[in-house]
Short mmCIF file of C-alpha atoms in Angstrom, two decimals:
data_model
loop_
_atom_site.label_atom_id
_atom_site.label_comp_id
_atom_site.label_asym_id
_atom_site.label_seq_id
_atom_site.Cartn_x
_atom_site.Cartn_y
_atom_site.Cartn_z
CA MET A 887 -18.24 57.57 41.81
CA ALA A 888 -16.42 58.47 38.36
CA LYS A 889 -13.18 56.96 39.63
CA HIS A 890 -14.79 53.89 40.99
CA GLY A 891 -16.94 53.61 37.36
CA GLU A 892 -13.05 53.58 35.58
CA THR A 893 -11.88 51.26 37.55
CA LYS A 894 -14.59 48.81 36.86
CA ARG A 895 -14.43 49.71 32.97
CA GLU A 896 -10.72 48.75 33.36
CA LEU A 897 -11.06 45.47 34.92
CA THR A 898 -13.85 44.73 32.58
CA ALA A 899 -11.33 45.59 29.66
CA ALA A 900 -8.95 43.29 31.16
CA ARG A 901 -11.02 40.49 31.60
CA LEU A 902 -12.24 41.04 27.92
CA GLU A 903 -8.41 41.06 26.69
CA ARG A 904 -7.78 37.78 28.56
CA ALA A 905 -10.72 36.25 27.30
CA GLN A 906 -9.68 37.15 23.85
CA VAL A 907 -5.99 35.61 24.34
CA ARG A 908 -7.49 32.22 25.42
CA ARG A 909 -10.03 32.10 22.61
CA ALA A 910 -7.42 33.24 20.23
CA SER A 911 -4.92 30.20 21.42
CA ARG A 912 -7.96 27.65 21.17
CA VAL A 913 -9.12 28.87 17.79
CA PHE A 914 -5.26 28.44 16.69
CA ALA A 915 -5.08 24.74 17.79
CA ILE A 916 -8.22 23.80 16.50
CA VAL A 917 -7.85 25.52 13.24
CA LEU A 918 -4.44 23.86 12.95
CA ILE A 919 -6.31 20.35 13.36
CA PHE A 920 -8.84 21.10 10.76
CA ALA A 921 -6.42 22.43 8.44
CA LEU A 922 -4.48 19.33 8.39
CA ALA A 923 -7.94 17.50 7.98
CA PHE A 924 -8.95 19.61 5.22
CA GLY A 925 -5.15 18.95 3.50
CA LEU A 926 -5.45 15.26 3.73
CA GLY A 927 -6.01 15.01 0.30
CA PHE A 928 -3.03 16.88 -0.64
CA LEU A 929 -0.27 14.69 1.87
CA LEU A 930 1.09 12.37 -0.62
CA ARG A 931 1.42 15.11 -3.68
CA GLY A 932 5.28 14.67 -4.34
CA ASN A 933 4.95 11.38 -2.32
CA GLU A 934 8.29 9.44 -3.33
CA PRO A 935 9.83 10.03 0.08
CA ILE A 936 6.54 8.87 1.83
CA MET A 937 6.38 6.05 -0.80
CA LYS A 938 9.68 4.89 0.22
CA ARG A 939 8.45 4.24 3.77
CA LEU A 940 5.26 1.97 2.61
CA GLY A 941 5.03 -0.83 4.82
CA VAL A 942 7.52 0.55 7.38
CA GLY A 943 4.42 2.49 9.03
CA VAL A 944 5.81 5.71 10.25
CA ALA A 945 6.48 8.72 8.30
CA THR A 946 7.25 11.66 10.18
CA ASN A 947 6.26 15.14 9.23
CA THR A 948 8.94 17.68 9.93
CA GLN A 949 7.45 20.20 7.40
CA VAL A 950 4.71 21.30 9.49
CA ASN A 951 4.08 25.43 9.60
CA PRO A 952 2.99 26.55 13.05
CA GLY A 953 1.72 29.67 11.39
CA GLN A 954 -0.75 28.14 8.88
CA THR A 955 -4.13 29.56 8.36
CA ILE A 956 -7.72 28.16 7.44
CA SER A 957 -7.61 27.29 3.83
CA GLY A 958 -11.37 28.04 2.05
CA ASN A 959 -14.21 29.34 3.40
CA THR A 960 -17.48 27.91 5.10
CA TYR A 961 -18.89 26.81 2.00
CA ASP A 962 -15.99 24.43 1.29
CA SER A 963 -13.58 24.04 4.48
CA LEU A 964 -14.47 21.81 7.21
CA ALA A 965 -11.96 23.64 9.21
CA ALA A 966 -13.64 27.18 8.75
CA ARG A 967 -17.08 25.69 9.58
CA ILE A 968 -15.67 24.19 13.03
CA ALA A 969 -13.58 27.63 13.51
CA GLU A 970 -17.08 29.55 13.02
CA ILE A 971 -18.96 27.49 15.61
CA GLN A 972 -16.14 28.02 18.04
CA GLY A 973 -15.82 31.24 18.03
CA ILE A 974 -19.56 31.80 18.43
CA ILE A 975 -19.23 29.51 21.58
CA GLU A 976 -16.46 31.25 22.83
CA GLN A 977 -17.99 34.81 22.42
CA GLU A 978 -21.67 34.02 23.38
CA SER A 979 -21.89 30.83 25.16
CA VAL A 980 -21.31 29.86 29.00
CA ASP A 981 -20.34 26.78 28.43
CA GLU A 982 -16.48 25.56 28.40
CA TYR A 983 -14.86 22.63 26.92
CA GLU A 984 -11.46 20.90 27.61
CA LEU A 985 -9.26 21.63 24.52
CA SER A 986 -7.80 17.81 24.28
CA THR A 987 -10.77 15.98 24.87
CA SER A 988 -12.59 18.03 22.22
CA THR A 989 -9.79 17.61 19.93
CA SER A 990 -9.67 13.82 20.54
CA SER A 991 -13.82 13.69 19.93
CA LEU A 992 -13.72 15.94 16.71
CA ILE A 993 -10.82 13.93 15.11
CA ASN A 994 -12.43 10.92 15.70
CA ALA A 995 -15.60 11.86 14.23
CA PHE A 996 -14.06 13.16 11.32
CA LEU A 997 -12.13 9.73 10.72
CA ALA A 998 -15.09 7.71 11.31
CA ASP A 999 -17.01 9.69 8.26
CA LEU A 1000 -14.04 8.65 6.20
CA HIS A 1001 -14.89 4.85 6.14
CA ASP A 1002 -11.43 3.88 6.46
CA PRO A 1003 -11.22 1.10 8.71
CA TYR A 1004 -7.90 1.39 9.65
CA ALA A 1005 -7.62 5.06 10.37
CA ARG A 1006 -6.63 6.18 13.88
CA TYR A 1007 -5.78 9.26 15.69
CA LEU A 1008 -3.47 8.60 18.19
CA ASP A 1009 -3.08 11.13 20.91
CA GLU A 1010 0.60 11.77 22.48
CA THR A 1011 0.77 8.80 24.91
CA ARG A 1012 -0.77 6.41 22.30
CA TYR A 1013 1.79 7.44 19.67
CA GLN A 1014 4.49 7.13 22.14
CA GLN A 1015 3.00 3.25 22.96
CA PHE A 1016 2.87 2.77 19.24
CA LEU A 1017 6.51 3.81 18.89
CA THR A 1018 7.39 1.03 21.17
CA GLU A 1019 8.78 -1.93 18.87
CA LEU A 1020 8.56 -5.24 20.13
CA ALA A 1021 11.43 -7.71 18.76
CA THR A 1022 9.85 -10.90 17.62
CA SER A 1023 12.84 -12.48 17.99
CA ASP A 1024 13.23 -11.73 21.54
CA TYR A 1025 9.50 -11.37 22.94
CA VAL A 1026 8.14 -11.07 26.32
CA GLY A 1027 4.54 -11.81 25.97
CA ILE A 1028 2.28 -14.86 25.50
CA GLY A 1029 3.47 -16.33 22.08
CA VAL A 1030 1.04 -14.72 19.41
CA ILE A 1031 1.80 -12.90 16.49
CA PHE A 1032 -1.03 -10.00 16.14
CA ALA A 1033 -2.35 -8.34 12.98
CA GLU A 1034 -5.36 -6.28 12.15
CA GLU A 1035 -8.15 -6.68 10.00
CA GLY A 1036 -10.52 -3.80 9.49
CA SER A 1037 -11.38 -2.80 13.16
CA THR A 1038 -10.49 -6.08 14.67
CA VAL A 1039 -6.95 -7.42 16.22
CA TYR A 1040 -6.71 -11.46 15.50
CA ALA A 1041 -3.90 -13.76 16.24
CA ALA A 1042 -2.04 -13.96 12.74
CA ASP A 1043 0.08 -16.66 14.58
CA VAL A 1044 0.25 -18.78 17.90
CA PHE A 1045 3.99 -20.11 18.75
CA ALA A 1046 3.84 -23.78 19.13
CA GLU A 1047 5.37 -24.16 22.50
CA SER A 1048 3.68 -20.85 23.80
CA VAL A 1049 1.38 -20.45 26.95
CA ALA A 1050 -1.21 -19.26 24.30
CA ALA A 1051 -1.28 -22.42 22.52
CA ALA A 1052 -1.32 -24.79 25.77
CA SER A 1053 -4.40 -22.76 26.72
CA GLY A 1054 -6.21 -23.21 23.29
CA VAL A 1055 -5.85 -19.97 21.39
CA GLU A 1056 -5.88 -20.44 18.00
CA VAL A 1057 -4.85 -18.40 14.78
CA GLY A 1058 -7.84 -16.29 13.64
CA ASP A 1059 -9.28 -15.64 17.16
CA VAL A 1060 -9.83 -12.04 17.61
CA ILE A 1061 -8.86 -10.36 20.86
CA VAL A 1062 -11.46 -8.70 22.85
CA ALA A 1063 -10.04 -7.80 25.88
CA ILE A 1064 -7.06 -7.19 27.91
CA ASP A 1065 -6.94 -7.17 31.70
CA GLY A 1066 -10.91 -6.25 31.37
CA VAL A 1067 -10.18 -3.28 28.85
CA ARG A 1068 -11.86 -3.63 25.63
CA THR A 1069 -9.42 -3.56 22.55
CA GLU A 1070 -11.96 -1.89 20.39
CA GLY A 1071 -10.24 0.84 18.35
CA MET A 1072 -6.83 -0.26 19.18
CA THR A 1073 -4.19 -1.02 16.72
CA ALA A 1074 -2.25 -4.34 16.68
CA ASN A 1075 0.74 -2.45 18.03
CA GLU A 1076 -1.01 -1.35 21.27
CA VAL A 1077 -2.47 -4.41 21.75
CA ASN A 1078 1.07 -5.60 21.78
CA ASN A 1079 2.16 -2.90 24.16
CA SER A 1080 -0.72 -3.59 26.28
CA ILE A 1081 0.43 -7.37 26.62
CA PHE A 1082 4.11 -6.70 26.96
CA ARG A 1083 5.39 -6.70 30.28
CA GLU A 1084 7.84 -8.58 32.52
CA ALA A 1085 8.47 -12.53 32.37
CA GLY A 1086 6.51 -14.44 34.84
CA SER A 1087 3.71 -11.58 35.28
CA SER A 1088 0.10 -12.85 34.27
CA VAL A 1089 -2.37 -11.18 31.67
CA VAL A 1090 -6.25 -11.72 31.63
CA THR A 1091 -7.32 -11.89 27.84
CA THR A 1092 -10.59 -12.62 26.40
CA TRP A 1093 -10.96 -13.98 22.64
CA ARG A 1094 -13.76 -14.49 20.32
CA ARG A 1095 -13.24 -17.43 18.13
CA PRO A 1096 -15.12 -16.34 14.74
CA SER A 1097 -18.15 -18.72 14.02
CA SER A 1098 -16.96 -18.65 10.43
CA ALA A 1099 -14.15 -16.70 8.63
CA GLY A 1100 -14.44 -12.97 8.80
CA ALA A 1101 -17.79 -13.31 11.15
CA GLU A 1102 -18.22 -10.92 13.46
CA SER A 1103 -19.79 -13.26 15.92
CA GLY A 1104 -18.75 -16.30 17.54
CA ARG A 1105 -17.71 -17.93 21.20
CA GLU A 1106 -15.90 -15.76 23.56
CA TYR A 1107 -13.67 -17.46 26.20
CA THR A 1108 -11.16 -16.00 28.72
CA VAL A 1109 -7.99 -17.36 29.72
CA THR A 1110 -5.20 -16.01 32.05
CA LEU A 1111 -1.71 -16.47 30.68
CA GLN A 1112 2.04 -16.07 31.98
CA CYS A 1113 4.14 -14.03 29.99
CA SER A 1114 7.44 -15.63 28.96
CA GLN A 1115 10.58 -14.95 26.88
CA TYR A 1116 10.37 -16.15 23.47
CA LYS A 1117 12.50 -16.46 20.81
CA GLU A 1118 10.51 -17.95 17.97
CA LYS A 1119 11.95 -18.21 14.36
CA ASN A 1120 10.50 -15.65 11.85
CA VAL A 1121 11.54 -18.20 9.24
CA VAL A 1122 11.22 -21.76 9.36
CA THR A 1123 13.25 -24.18 6.79
CA ASP A 1124 13.22 -27.89 6.28
CA LEU A 1125 14.25 -30.08 3.29
CA LEU A 1126 11.69 -32.84 2.70
CA GLU A 1127 11.67 -35.90 1.01
CA GLN A 1128 12.35 -36.02 -3.07
CA LYS A 1129 14.31 -33.08 -2.74
CA VAL A 1130 11.70 -30.39 -1.85
CA GLY A 1131 12.89 -27.20 0.16
CA TYR A 1132 10.05 -25.93 2.64
CA ILE A 1133 10.20 -22.23 4.02
CA SER A 1134 7.83 -20.88 6.03
CA LEU A 1135 7.62 -16.96 6.64
CA ALA A 1136 5.52 -15.97 9.91
CA GLN A 1137 5.27 -12.19 9.24
CA ILE A 1138 7.47 -9.67 6.78
CA THR A 1139 10.05 -8.07 9.24
CA GLN A 1140 13.08 -5.84 8.19
CA HIS A 1141 15.10 -8.91 8.10
CA SER A 1142 12.79 -11.22 5.88
CA ALA A 1143 14.23 -11.02 2.67
CA THR A 1144 18.11 -11.93 4.05
CA LEU A 1145 16.43 -14.74 5.84
CA VAL A 1146 14.51 -16.02 2.99
CA SER A 1147 17.58 -15.75 0.74
CA ASP A 1148 19.78 -17.52 3.03
CA ALA A 1149 17.19 -20.37 3.44
CA VAL A 1150 16.92 -20.83 -0.52
CA LYS A 1151 20.80 -20.86 -0.51
CA SER A 1152 21.08 -23.19 2.18
CA LEU A 1153 18.47 -25.49 1.01
CA THR A 1154 19.97 -25.38 -2.58
CA ALA A 1155 23.60 -26.62 -1.26
CA ALA A 1156 21.55 -29.15 0.77
CA GLY A 1157 20.22 -30.68 -2.53
CA ALA A 1158 16.94 -28.73 -2.68
CA GLN A 1159 15.50 -29.02 -6.26
CA SER A 1160 12.07 -27.49 -5.95
CA PHE A 1161 10.73 -25.14 -3.20
CA VAL A 1162 7.08 -24.42 -1.31
CA LEU A 1163 7.07 -21.11 0.16
CA ASP A 1164 4.38 -21.06 2.91
CA LEU A 1165 2.61 -17.75 3.11
CA ARG A 1166 -0.49 -18.84 5.07
CA ASN A 1167 -1.33 -16.67 8.00
CA CYS A 1168 1.36 -14.26 6.79
CA PRO A 1169 -0.25 -10.72 7.89
CA GLY A 1170 2.30 -8.75 5.83
CA GLY A 1171 4.33 -6.28 6.86
CA TYR A 1172 7.35 -4.40 5.20
CA LEU A 1173 6.66 -3.78 1.37
CA THR A 1174 10.43 -3.22 0.60
CA GLN A 1175 10.94 -6.60 2.30
CA ALA A 1176 8.11 -8.03 0.35
CA VAL A 1177 9.67 -6.74 -3.20
CA ASP A 1178 13.14 -7.80 -2.31
CA ILE A 1179 11.69 -11.63 -1.82
CA ALA A 1180 9.72 -11.50 -4.96
CA ASN A 1181 13.44 -10.19 -6.39
CA LEU A 1182 14.53 -13.68 -5.30
CA PHE A 1183 12.70 -15.56 -7.69
CA LEU A 1184 11.85 -12.83 -10.60
CA LYS A 1185 14.16 -12.07 -13.40
CA SER A 1186 11.96 -9.29 -14.90
CA GLY A 1187 9.27 -7.15 -14.82
CA THR A 1188 6.94 -5.71 -12.50
CA ILE A 1189 6.34 -6.74 -8.82
CA VAL A 1190 3.54 -4.27 -7.72
CA GLN A 1191 1.84 -1.18 -8.44
CA ILE A 1192 0.69 1.13 -6.02
CA GLU A 1193 -2.07 3.70 -6.62
CA SER A 1194 -2.16 6.82 -4.26
CA ASN A 1195 -3.91 10.06 -4.84
CA GLY A 1196 -4.71 9.37 -8.40
CA SER A 1197 -1.19 8.31 -9.40
CA ILE A 1198 0.38 4.71 -10.08
CA THR A 1199 3.78 3.84 -9.33
CA THR A 1200 5.47 0.77 -9.93
CA ARG A 1201 8.13 -1.46 -8.18
CA GLN A 1202 10.46 -3.19 -10.90
CA VAL A 1203 12.44 -6.60 -10.48
CA SER A 1204 16.14 -5.95 -10.02
CA GLY A 1205 17.30 -8.84 -11.80
CA SER A 1206 18.79 -10.20 -8.73
CA ALA A 1207 16.92 -13.97 -8.59
CA ILE A 1208 18.78 -16.39 -7.07
CA THR A 1209 17.02 -19.50 -8.26
CA GLU A 1210 15.26 -20.92 -11.06
CA ALA A 1211 13.91 -23.96 -9.38
CA PRO A 1212 9.90 -24.67 -9.64
CA LEU A 1213 8.21 -22.95 -6.80
CA TYR A 1214 4.96 -23.16 -4.99
CA LEU A 1215 3.28 -20.90 -2.82
CA LEU A 1216 0.71 -21.72 -0.05
CA VAL A 1217 -1.82 -19.04 0.66
CA ASN A 1218 -5.02 -18.65 2.93
CA GLU A 1219 -7.76 -16.36 4.11
CA LYS A 1220 -4.94 -14.92 6.58
CA THR A 1221 -2.29 -14.17 3.83
CA ALA A 1222 -2.58 -10.35 3.88
CA ALA A 1223 -1.06 -7.32 2.51
CA ALA A 1224 2.47 -7.54 1.65
CA ALA A 1225 2.32 -11.14 1.78
CA GLU A 1226 -0.41 -10.46 -1.01
CA VAL A 1227 1.90 -8.44 -2.70
CA ILE A 1228 4.40 -11.40 -3.25
CA ALA A 1229 1.83 -13.93 -4.35
CA GLY A 1230 0.22 -11.65 -6.69
CA ALA A 1231 3.86 -10.79 -8.38
CA LEU A 1232 4.99 -14.57 -8.31
CA GLN A 1233 1.40 -15.46 -9.81
CA ASP A 1234 1.29 -12.70 -12.65
CA GLY A 1235 5.01 -13.14 -13.68
CA LYS A 1236 4.09 -17.04 -13.92
CA ARG A 1237 6.82 -17.84 -11.45
CA ALA A 1238 4.97 -19.75 -8.99
CA THR A 1239 1.88 -21.95 -8.91
CA LEU A 1240 -0.51 -20.94 -5.75
CA VAL A 1241 -2.09 -23.65 -3.49
CA GLY A 1242 -4.72 -23.30 -0.86
CA THR A 1243 -7.80 -20.70 -0.76
CA ASN A 1244 -7.97 -17.05 -1.31
CA THR A 1245 -5.97 -14.51 0.56
CA MET A 1246 -7.54 -11.80 3.01
CA GLY A 1247 -7.75 -8.81 0.19
CA LYS A 1248 -6.10 -6.46 2.71
CA GLY A 1249 -4.35 -4.50 -0.13
CA THR A 1250 -4.09 -0.71 1.55
CA VAL A 1251 -1.00 0.54 2.73
CA GLN A 1252 -1.19 2.63 6.13
CA VAL A 1253 0.90 5.52 6.84
CA VAL A 1254 1.37 7.22 10.58
CA ARG A 1255 2.24 10.79 10.22
CA GLU A 1256 3.47 12.80 13.32
CA LEU A 1257 1.38 15.90 14.25
CA SER A 1258 2.82 19.14 14.99
CA PHE A 1259 0.41 19.50 18.20
CA GLY A 1260 1.31 16.12 19.49
CA GLY A 1261 0.28 12.64 18.67
CA ALA A 1262 0.03 11.16 15.46
CA LEU A 1263 -2.67 10.54 12.42
CA ARG A 1264 -2.59 7.05 10.78
CA TYR A 1265 -4.68 6.88 7.79
CA THR A 1266 -4.72 4.65 4.29
CA ALA A 1267 -2.41 6.50 2.05
CA ALA A 1268 -2.47 4.05 -1.20
CA LYS A 1269 -3.61 0.51 -2.53
CA TYR A 1270 -1.88 -2.37 -4.00
CA MET A 1271 -2.33 -3.56 -7.38
CA THR A 1272 -0.92 -6.83 -9.04
CA PRO A 1273 1.61 -6.68 -11.99
CA LEU A 1274 -1.28 -7.18 -14.42
CA GLY A 1275 -3.33 -4.31 -12.81
CA TYR A 1276 -5.66 -6.45 -10.40
CA SER A 1277 -6.64 -4.95 -7.33
CA ILE A 1278 -5.81 -6.72 -4.20
CA ASP A 1279 -8.10 -4.79 -1.94
CA GLY A 1280 -11.48 -6.33 -1.07
CA ALA A 1281 -10.85 -9.46 -3.67
CA GLY A 1282 -7.63 -10.97 -2.66
CA ILE A 1283 -5.67 -13.43 -5.06
CA SER A 1284 -6.89 -16.47 -5.86
CA PRO A 1285 -4.99 -19.45 -5.81
CA ASP A 1286 -4.19 -21.93 -8.95
CA VAL A 1287 -5.06 -24.89 -7.24
CA ARG A 1288 -7.79 -24.54 -4.54
CA VAL A 1289 -7.57 -26.93 -1.47
CA SER A 1290 -9.69 -26.55 1.55
CA LEU A 1291 -7.66 -27.22 4.89
CA ASP A 1292 -8.83 -30.50 6.63
CA SER A 1293 -9.46 -30.30 10.12
CA ASP A 1294 -7.41 -33.05 11.05
CA SER A 1295 -4.34 -32.91 8.74
CA ASP A 1296 -2.17 -30.08 6.74
CA ASN A 1297 -3.32 -31.62 3.55
CA GLN A 1298 -2.78 -27.99 1.85
CA LYS A 1299 0.82 -28.53 2.74
CA ALA A 1300 1.07 -31.99 1.49
CA TYR A 1301 -0.61 -31.13 -1.52
CA ALA A 1302 2.21 -28.17 -2.49
CA VAL A 1303 4.74 -30.64 -1.21
CA ALA A 1304 3.69 -33.42 -3.62
CA MET A 1305 3.30 -30.92 -6.66
CA ALA A 1306 6.81 -29.87 -6.03
CA ALA A 1307 8.24 -33.22 -5.86
CA SER A 1308 6.49 -34.25 -9.08
CA GLY A 1309 7.53 -30.96 -10.73
CA SER A 1310 3.80 -30.30 -11.82
CA ARG A 1311 3.06 -26.66 -12.71
#
């Protein structure tokens, strides 16, 4: 009997030891997650490497210490509080949990409490999809450029000859579902990847047309679209009457500054004496490219102020302006982010006259930081301000000449071209 009792005690001890090992590994993973959450406020200290990436969208963290521990105690540390609760559950509760599911649930709850509409936790699968880049110059899809506004993804541009345009999809329409899967919580990149498929394949899309600008209600409609190959130009140019050079920028990609520079030089050689730069419906993009575009027209001064974690950095004019010709900017409620940086810089620098309606007011910068345990965290890292210190976020840029768009004609463009032709400032 004594021997049997000893064997039983040994088995019990072994089980306890295995349970402790499992608990330790789980505690380690959760602690690591919430140590990251606790440290969010410090991610941008010494932030020059990240600031160089603003507008690029991905900042990979290569300095994660797998052995880091909880900072603080249960009085002031979220990570410590969660660890205490987990310890109780592990040791005393009969319940079990699945680590990856609990991780997603806890992080998403934490991010929701931040009230940051652009904050997202991307698990390993979503992160790999996020990293898949779609080249807009050689795009297999439905002919739509997507952008984000808060928690929704909308059509920032609809290619003129696309299947989407032929089916009635319009700029500003919100994508609601793809093949029956709701898009709530998706990023614009994820929407692109969900639609991306071989040419000739079909995709069922559900859209909502807002009843008014920014409205959360509106008519929903569903259309089945066939994916095709598109080679839509990101920059469109035209030499209009009375020597007005017209340049339309669909979005700010990694080559936009070069394309705009080439367009200005080409139109100047063709006789252009003034310019209209159309930034309507431009959802933004690379901050570095926006700065370089503003540089094409400004001789001196500040282009943008960037506020992050209590400090302010600036981007200055490089002195590489390529034209002094009169300049007019077309803007509207879908001119956003880096495109608003261009508008604010040229307006504050008294270099351009803005025509149209108020811009969106999306003056924040999102950074995607890779996580050590897989996946990534996207969060708002900074805010844009104009050279004179006006906050863009939530306010937007007001035009110098307010012109509402007619339903049956592009009167905004006509007005700006007429001003450029007459040389009015």
